[in-house]
Short mmCIF file of C-alpha atoms in Angstrom, two decimals:
data_model
loop_
_atom_site.label_atom_id
_atom_site.label_comp_id
_atom_site.label_asym_id
_atom_site.label_seq_id
_atom_site.Cartn_x
_atom_site.Cartn_y
_atom_site.Cartn_z
CA MET A 655 24.94 -5.70 10.95
CA LYS A 656 22.38 -4.65 13.56
CA ALA A 657 24.25 -1.70 15.08
CA PHE A 658 22.85 1.66 13.98
CA PRO A 659 20.73 0.22 11.15
CA SER A 660 19.45 2.57 8.44
CA LYS A 661 17.79 2.19 5.07
CA LEU A 662 19.55 5.35 3.91
CA ARG A 663 22.88 3.59 3.52
CA SER A 664 23.67 2.65 -0.05
CA PRO A 665 26.61 2.51 -2.47
CA ARG A 666 25.23 5.63 -4.16
CA LEU A 667 25.13 7.64 -0.92
CA THR A 668 28.62 6.49 0.05
CA SER A 669 29.94 7.37 -3.42
CA GLN A 670 28.37 10.83 -3.38
CA LEU A 671 29.85 11.59 0.03
CA GLY A 672 33.17 10.17 -1.13
CA VAL A 673 33.31 12.48 -4.16
CA TRP A 674 32.63 15.54 -2.01
CA LEU A 675 35.09 14.49 0.67
CA GLY A 676 37.78 13.57 -1.86
CA ALA A 677 37.52 16.99 -3.50
CA MET A 678 37.68 18.72 -0.10
CA PHE A 679 40.69 16.66 0.99
CA GLY A 680 42.43 17.38 -2.33
CA VAL A 681 42.13 21.17 -1.94
CA CYS A 682 43.10 20.94 1.72
CA PHE A 683 46.17 18.82 0.91
CA LEU A 684 47.36 21.13 -1.87
CA THR A 685 47.04 24.32 0.19
CA GLY A 686 48.60 22.63 3.22
CA PHE A 687 51.51 21.43 1.08
CA ILE A 688 52.08 25.01 -0.09
CA SER A 689 52.18 26.25 3.49
CA HIS A 690 54.65 23.56 4.52
CA GLU A 691 56.95 24.26 1.58
CA ILE A 692 56.97 27.97 2.32
CA GLN A 693 58.14 27.19 5.85
CA HIS A 694 60.47 24.30 4.93
CA PRO A 695 61.25 24.85 1.23
CA ALA A 696 62.71 22.16 -0.98
CA SER A 697 65.45 23.23 -3.38
CA TRP A 698 62.99 23.29 -6.29
CA PHE A 699 60.23 25.21 -4.53
CA TRP A 700 59.54 28.84 -5.42
CA TRP A 701 56.93 31.11 -3.88
CA PRO A 702 56.14 34.62 -5.18
CA ALA A 703 56.13 37.83 -3.17
CA SER A 704 53.06 39.14 -4.98
CA PRO A 705 50.15 39.38 -5.00
CA VAL A 706 50.62 40.20 -1.33
CA TRP A 707 47.36 38.47 -0.32
CA LEU A 708 48.12 35.10 -1.93
CA TYR A 709 49.21 33.20 1.19
CA ARG A 710 46.28 34.65 3.10
CA VAL A 711 43.94 33.08 0.53
CA THR A 712 45.68 29.70 0.31
CA GLN A 713 45.95 29.24 4.07
CA GLY A 714 42.44 30.54 4.69
CA THR A 715 41.19 28.02 2.11
CA HIS A 716 43.20 25.27 3.83
CA ILE A 717 41.58 25.91 7.20
CA ALA A 718 38.10 26.43 5.74
CA THR A 719 38.14 23.19 3.73
CA GLY A 720 39.62 21.28 6.65
CA LEU A 721 36.85 22.37 9.00
CA ALA A 722 34.12 21.95 6.38
CA SER A 723 35.28 18.37 5.78
CA ILE A 724 34.49 17.34 9.37
CA PRO A 725 30.71 16.86 8.78
CA LEU A 726 31.48 15.17 5.47
CA LEU A 727 33.94 12.79 7.12
CA ALA A 728 31.46 11.97 9.88
CA ALA A 729 28.70 11.25 7.34
CA LYS A 730 31.03 9.16 5.18
CA LEU A 731 32.12 7.05 8.15
CA TRP A 732 28.48 6.63 9.19
CA SER A 733 27.55 5.45 5.68
CA VAL A 734 30.06 2.57 5.88
CA PHE A 735 29.91 2.03 9.62
CA PRO A 736 28.70 -1.59 9.53
CA ARG A 737 31.51 -2.57 7.16
CA LEU A 738 34.09 -0.75 9.27
CA LEU A 739 33.09 -2.76 12.31
CA ASN A 740 33.67 -5.97 10.37
CA LEU A 741 37.15 -5.01 9.16
CA PRO A 742 39.09 -5.96 12.32
CA THR A 743 37.68 -9.49 12.59
CA VAL A 744 40.12 -12.36 12.03
CA LYS A 745 37.66 -14.08 9.75
CA LYS A 746 37.44 -11.02 7.53
CA TRP A 747 41.20 -10.67 7.18
CA THR A 748 41.94 -14.36 6.57
CA ARG A 749 39.25 -14.83 3.92
CA VAL A 750 40.38 -12.52 1.17
CA LYS A 751 39.95 -13.43 -2.48
CA ASP A 752 43.16 -11.85 -3.77
CA TRP A 753 45.91 -9.35 -3.06
CA ALA A 754 43.80 -6.49 -4.40
CA GLN A 755 41.16 -7.10 -1.77
CA LEU A 756 43.77 -7.32 0.99
CA ILE A 757 45.40 -4.05 -0.13
CA GLU A 758 41.98 -2.41 -0.29
CA ARG A 759 41.19 -3.39 3.30
CA ILE A 760 44.56 -2.22 4.55
CA SER A 761 44.10 1.08 2.73
CA VAL A 762 40.70 1.58 4.37
CA VAL A 763 42.13 1.12 7.86
CA VAL A 764 45.04 3.48 7.11
CA LEU A 765 42.78 6.04 5.43
CA VAL A 766 40.27 6.17 8.28
CA ALA A 767 42.99 6.46 10.92
CA ALA A 768 44.95 9.10 8.99
CA ALA A 769 41.84 11.16 8.20
CA ILE A 770 40.80 11.24 11.85
CA VAL A 771 44.32 12.20 12.97
CA GLN A 772 44.47 14.95 10.33
CA VAL A 773 41.16 16.48 11.31
CA ALA A 774 41.84 16.19 15.05
CA SER A 775 45.37 17.62 14.87
CA GLY A 776 44.17 20.45 12.64
CA VAL A 777 41.49 21.45 15.15
CA LEU A 778 44.04 21.26 17.99
CA ASN A 779 46.38 23.50 15.98
CA ILE A 780 43.65 26.08 15.43
CA ALA A 781 43.05 26.06 19.20
CA ARG A 782 46.85 26.11 19.80
CA TRP A 783 46.49 23.13 22.15
CA TYR A 784 49.78 21.49 21.18
CA SER A 785 50.34 19.63 24.46
CA ALA A 786 47.40 17.36 23.60
CA MET A 787 49.17 15.98 20.50
CA GLY A 788 52.37 14.62 21.99
CA PHE A 789 54.18 15.36 18.70
CA PHE A 790 55.45 18.49 16.96
CA PHE A 791 52.35 19.54 15.06
CA THR A 792 54.02 20.41 11.75
CA ASP A 793 55.72 17.01 11.40
CA LEU A 794 52.63 15.08 12.53
CA HIS A 795 50.25 16.94 10.23
CA TYR A 796 52.54 16.92 7.19
CA TRP A 797 53.47 13.25 7.17
CA THR A 798 49.99 12.07 8.11
CA ALA A 799 48.68 14.08 5.14
CA TRP A 800 50.92 12.11 2.78
CA ILE A 801 49.79 8.84 4.36
CA ALA A 802 46.14 9.86 4.02
CA VAL A 803 46.54 10.89 0.38
CA GLY A 804 48.40 7.68 -0.48
CA ALA A 805 45.70 5.55 1.14
CA LEU A 806 43.02 7.65 -0.56
CA LEU A 807 44.54 7.09 -4.00
CA VAL A 808 44.69 3.33 -3.41
CA HIS A 809 41.10 3.37 -2.18
CA ILE A 810 39.95 5.32 -5.23
CA GLY A 811 41.77 2.95 -7.55
CA VAL A 812 40.01 -0.06 -6.04
CA LYS A 813 36.56 1.49 -5.55
CA LEU A 814 36.31 3.58 -8.72
CA PRO A 815 34.36 0.95 -10.71
CA VAL A 816 31.92 0.52 -7.82
CA ALA A 817 31.47 4.28 -7.47
CA ARG A 818 30.92 4.72 -11.21
CA ARG A 819 28.20 2.07 -11.25
CA ALA A 820 26.53 3.53 -8.17
CA LEU A 821 26.56 7.11 -9.46
CA SER A 822 25.47 6.26 -13.02
CA ALA A 823 22.69 3.86 -12.04
CA PRO A 824 19.20 5.34 -12.45
CA VAL A 825 17.47 6.26 -9.22
CA ARG A 826 14.46 4.00 -8.78
CA PRO A 827 11.30 5.76 -7.63
CA LEU A 828 10.02 4.62 -4.26
CA ARG A 829 6.77 2.67 -4.14
CA GLN A 830 5.74 4.58 -1.04
CA PRO A 831 6.49 8.21 -0.14
CA PRO A 832 9.27 8.49 2.42
CA THR A 833 8.09 8.96 5.98
CA GLY A 834 11.37 10.26 7.40
CA LEU A 835 14.71 11.62 6.29
CA THR A 836 15.53 10.78 2.69
CA ARG A 837 18.98 10.30 1.17
CA ARG A 838 18.59 13.63 -0.60
CA GLY A 839 17.62 15.21 2.70
CA LEU A 840 20.63 13.63 4.40
CA LEU A 841 22.98 14.99 1.74
CA GLY A 842 21.38 18.40 2.09
CA ALA A 843 21.78 18.31 5.86
CA VAL A 844 25.47 17.39 5.54
CA ALA A 845 26.07 20.17 2.99
CA ALA A 846 24.20 22.68 5.18
CA THR A 847 26.23 21.66 8.24
CA SER A 848 29.48 22.13 6.34
CA ALA A 849 28.27 25.54 5.17
CA VAL A 850 27.34 26.56 8.73
CA VAL A 851 30.74 25.44 10.02
CA THR A 852 32.42 27.49 7.29
CA VAL A 853 30.42 30.66 7.95
CA ALA A 854 30.90 30.23 11.71
CA THR A 855 34.71 30.09 11.39
CA VAL A 856 35.82 31.78 8.15
CA GLY A 857 35.56 35.24 9.75
CA GLU A 858 39.10 34.63 10.99
CA THR A 859 40.16 35.27 7.39
CA LEU A 860 37.24 37.22 5.92
CA ARG A 861 37.01 40.18 8.24
CA PRO A 862 33.45 41.19 7.17
CA LEU A 863 32.24 37.86 8.60
CA ALA A 864 34.14 38.20 11.89
CA GLY A 865 30.98 39.27 13.71
CA VAL A 866 29.03 36.12 12.75
CA SER A 867 31.88 33.61 12.98
CA VAL A 868 30.93 32.53 16.47
CA LEU A 869 33.04 29.34 16.36
CA ALA A 870 36.23 31.09 15.22
CA ASP A 871 39.11 30.71 17.66
CA ARG A 872 40.37 34.25 17.00
CA ASP A 873 38.67 37.53 16.17
CA PRO A 874 40.97 39.32 13.68
CA ARG A 875 39.82 42.68 15.09
CA VAL A 876 40.93 42.00 18.67
CA GLY A 877 44.46 42.52 19.99
CA PRO A 878 47.04 45.24 20.62
CA GLN A 879 46.63 47.96 17.97
CA GLY A 880 43.64 46.05 16.61
CA LEU A 881 45.63 43.00 15.54
CA PRO A 882 45.83 39.58 17.25
CA VAL A 883 49.07 38.12 18.60
CA ASN A 884 49.90 34.47 19.12
CA ALA A 885 52.81 35.01 21.52
CA SER A 886 53.29 38.02 23.76
CA ALA A 887 56.66 39.51 24.66
CA THR A 888 56.25 38.10 28.16
CA GLU A 889 55.58 34.60 26.85
CA ALA A 890 58.60 34.88 24.54
CA GLY A 891 60.81 36.09 27.39
CA VAL A 892 61.96 39.23 25.58
CA ARG A 893 60.14 42.06 27.36
CA THR A 894 63.20 43.34 29.23
CA VAL A 895 65.77 43.03 26.42
CA ALA A 896 63.40 44.44 23.80
CA ALA A 897 62.72 47.53 25.90
CA ASP A 898 66.41 48.15 26.64
CA PRO A 899 67.38 51.70 25.49
CA GLY A 900 70.77 50.30 24.47
CA TRP A 901 69.21 47.95 21.89
CA ARG A 902 70.85 47.92 18.48
CA LEU A 903 69.97 46.09 15.28
CA GLU A 904 73.10 44.39 13.98
CA VAL A 905 73.21 44.06 10.18
CA VAL A 906 75.98 41.76 8.93
CA GLY A 907 76.84 41.77 5.23
CA PRO A 908 79.55 40.87 2.72
CA ALA A 909 81.15 44.34 2.87
CA ARG A 910 80.53 45.59 6.39
CA THR A 911 78.66 45.22 9.66
CA VAL A 912 76.59 48.06 11.10
CA GLN A 913 74.86 48.65 14.40
CA LEU A 914 71.64 50.65 14.07
CA SER A 915 69.70 52.28 16.89
CA MET A 916 66.00 53.12 16.76
CA ALA A 917 66.95 56.70 15.89
CA ASP A 918 69.15 55.45 13.04
CA LEU A 919 66.34 53.33 11.60
CA ALA A 920 63.79 56.12 12.00
CA ALA A 921 66.09 58.51 10.13
CA MET A 922 66.21 56.24 7.07
CA THR A 923 63.73 56.36 4.19
CA GLN A 924 60.42 54.97 5.43
CA THR A 925 57.88 52.99 3.40
CA THR A 926 54.26 52.34 4.33
CA ALA A 927 52.49 49.25 3.00
CA THR A 928 49.23 47.46 3.73
CA LEU A 929 50.08 43.82 4.33
CA PRO A 930 48.25 40.94 5.98
CA ILE A 931 49.44 38.87 8.88
CA ALA A 932 48.28 35.36 7.96
CA CYS A 933 48.87 32.62 10.52
CA VAL A 934 48.87 28.88 10.01
CA GLU A 935 46.04 28.56 12.55
CA GLY A 936 43.77 30.25 9.99
CA TRP A 937 43.34 33.81 11.22
CA SER A 938 44.54 36.75 9.18
CA SER A 939 44.18 40.51 9.20
CA ALA A 940 45.56 43.27 7.02
CA ALA A 941 47.12 46.39 8.51
CA SER A 942 49.23 49.39 7.57
CA TRP A 943 52.92 48.93 8.42
CA THR A 944 55.69 51.52 8.23
CA GLY A 945 59.42 50.85 8.28
CA VAL A 946 62.69 50.56 6.40
CA PRO A 947 62.63 48.45 3.21
CA LEU A 948 64.77 45.38 3.85
CA ARG A 949 66.49 45.82 0.49
CA ASP A 950 67.86 49.20 1.66
CA LEU A 951 69.59 47.49 4.59
CA VAL A 952 70.86 44.74 2.29
CA LYS A 953 72.42 47.37 0.01
CA MET A 954 73.90 49.23 3.00
CA VAL A 955 76.09 46.26 3.95
CA GLY A 956 77.12 45.27 0.43
CA GLY A 957 74.36 42.85 -0.58
CA ASP A 958 72.70 42.72 -3.98
CA SER A 959 69.55 41.46 -5.69
CA GLY A 960 70.73 37.85 -5.30
CA SER A 961 71.18 38.09 -1.55
CA GLN A 962 69.05 36.26 0.97
CA VAL A 963 68.66 37.48 4.53
CA THR A 964 68.51 35.54 7.77
CA VAL A 965 66.53 37.49 10.35
CA VAL A 966 67.25 36.61 13.99
CA SER A 967 65.00 37.42 16.93
CA LEU A 968 65.95 38.38 20.47
CA GLN A 969 63.83 35.40 21.51
CA GLN A 970 65.72 32.31 22.62
CA GLY A 971 64.84 28.63 22.40
CA SER A 972 62.08 28.87 19.78
CA ARG A 973 61.90 26.92 16.51
CA TYR A 974 60.91 30.19 14.85
CA ALA A 975 63.45 32.53 16.49
CA SER A 976 64.98 33.03 13.05
CA SER A 977 63.85 32.74 9.47
CA VAL A 978 65.33 33.06 5.99
CA VAL A 979 64.04 35.66 3.54
CA ASP A 980 64.81 34.54 0.00
CA PRO A 981 65.67 37.05 -2.77
CA PRO A 982 62.12 37.43 -4.23
CA HIS A 983 60.92 38.62 -0.84
CA ALA A 984 64.10 40.25 0.46
CA HIS A 985 64.11 42.65 -2.50
CA HIS A 986 60.37 43.29 -2.73
CA PRO A 987 59.70 47.00 -2.05
CA HIS A 988 57.09 46.13 0.61
CA THR A 989 59.26 43.78 2.65
CA LEU A 990 59.90 45.95 5.68
CA ILE A 991 61.78 46.08 8.93
CA ALA A 992 58.69 47.58 10.51
CA LEU A 993 58.84 50.25 13.20
CA ARG A 994 55.21 51.35 13.21
CA LEU A 995 51.79 49.72 12.96
CA ARG A 996 48.80 51.80 11.87
CA GLY A 997 50.84 54.95 12.32
CA GLU A 998 51.85 54.19 15.91
CA PRO A 999 55.10 52.74 17.28
CA LEU A 1000 54.96 48.94 17.40
CA HIS A 1001 53.37 47.52 20.54
CA ILE A 1002 55.91 45.31 22.28
CA ASP A 1003 53.71 42.26 21.67
CA HIS A 1004 53.84 43.03 17.94
CA GLY A 1005 57.63 43.01 17.89
CA TYR A 1006 58.97 46.32 19.26
CA PRO A 1007 61.60 47.61 18.68
CA CYS A 1008 61.31 46.28 15.12
CA ARG A 1009 60.05 43.25 13.25
CA LEU A 1010 59.95 41.71 9.81
CA ILE A 1011 56.80 42.11 7.77
CA ALA A 1012 56.85 40.71 4.24
CA PRO A 1013 54.22 39.81 1.65
CA ASP A 1014 53.08 36.21 1.26
CA ARG A 1015 54.76 34.70 4.31
CA PRO A 1016 53.16 32.77 7.19
CA GLY A 1017 52.90 34.64 10.47
CA VAL A 1018 55.46 32.35 12.09
CA LEU A 1019 58.03 33.62 9.58
CA GLN A 1020 57.23 37.31 10.19
CA THR A 1021 59.93 37.35 12.87
CA LYS A 1022 59.42 39.74 15.80
CA TRP A 1023 61.80 41.47 18.24
CA LEU A 1024 64.68 41.56 15.77
CA GLY A 1025 68.26 41.65 16.99
CA ARG A 1026 70.29 40.68 13.94
CA LEU A 1027 70.16 40.51 10.14
CA VAL A 1028 72.67 38.37 8.22
CA VAL A 1029 72.95 39.12 4.51
CA GLY A 1030 74.44 36.38 2.36
CA SER A 1031 74.29 34.66 -0.99
CA ALA A 1032 71.29 32.55 -1.89
CA ALA A 1033 73.50 30.13 -3.86
#
């Protein structure tokens, strides 16, 4: 293959890059799976309400490993580029020795396509450029991840003997000193690039690095009341109804239904907690929130420790206009119907007149501009 020739390509180099990339994809898949299950839980899935920073860590790790894998993926594809160009040829597909070889070639095509789609859709999600995808991001990213992992496992099963031989073989000393980039230098450059990408973006989660994360899409220090917002009240179409003096929070429970004004909520026992907002796009920031513990409202309408709560926003037509708070979170003392942020009344873009703020939940489930709470059984 004469296109992009290089003496640096070798089974050892490809295997080393594959080990790094496989580990990165594994961590990224696991943390992404956790995030998906929190948002769309299976009947067997359980997620704790403490420590309160857990989701911030898992989702921050997901984004960091996803971005850091981009240089690794590019280097891995470069290392096998001549072989990839030969895969689509009719001659190559018709002359296979056995079923194992055919499955291996199919898995390579699927793996490369799925990996590129995963990385590209993840970057588009971070930038919130959803119109460029043509599909609902969550569905696209989730199912492509399973396809990628399945193809990766098949690929590992077929190539493991080759990788073992390549990695265990002694490195032969060169007869002449290298005059250009060496394989070790290439690996170092790829690792350094991944590290730079991480430092330049991880400030979205690690606030001390916000000042040097020049490639981060969001600065966690910037926004109303020093906290970013993904959707403003104007964008959500709730500015007028949220600011209506006649607003009431309706709380529906097994024993009774109550209508609570802002004055009613402010007169109840208030709790202050420091909790992070952690969004699926990767940014997160901790802040001090003050409001009524959700469990107090559950008790007011006849709920108990086994009750779950559906919180409903004033926003219309959004996939995330409501969310379900399961018992571990609904009865955690720091799950709040928040009225204040950093000691000040909520800015309307942060959910005025009141919003949900709970530990260990994605930002999309921290429902803003609340209009209704429905308390029911989790069974």
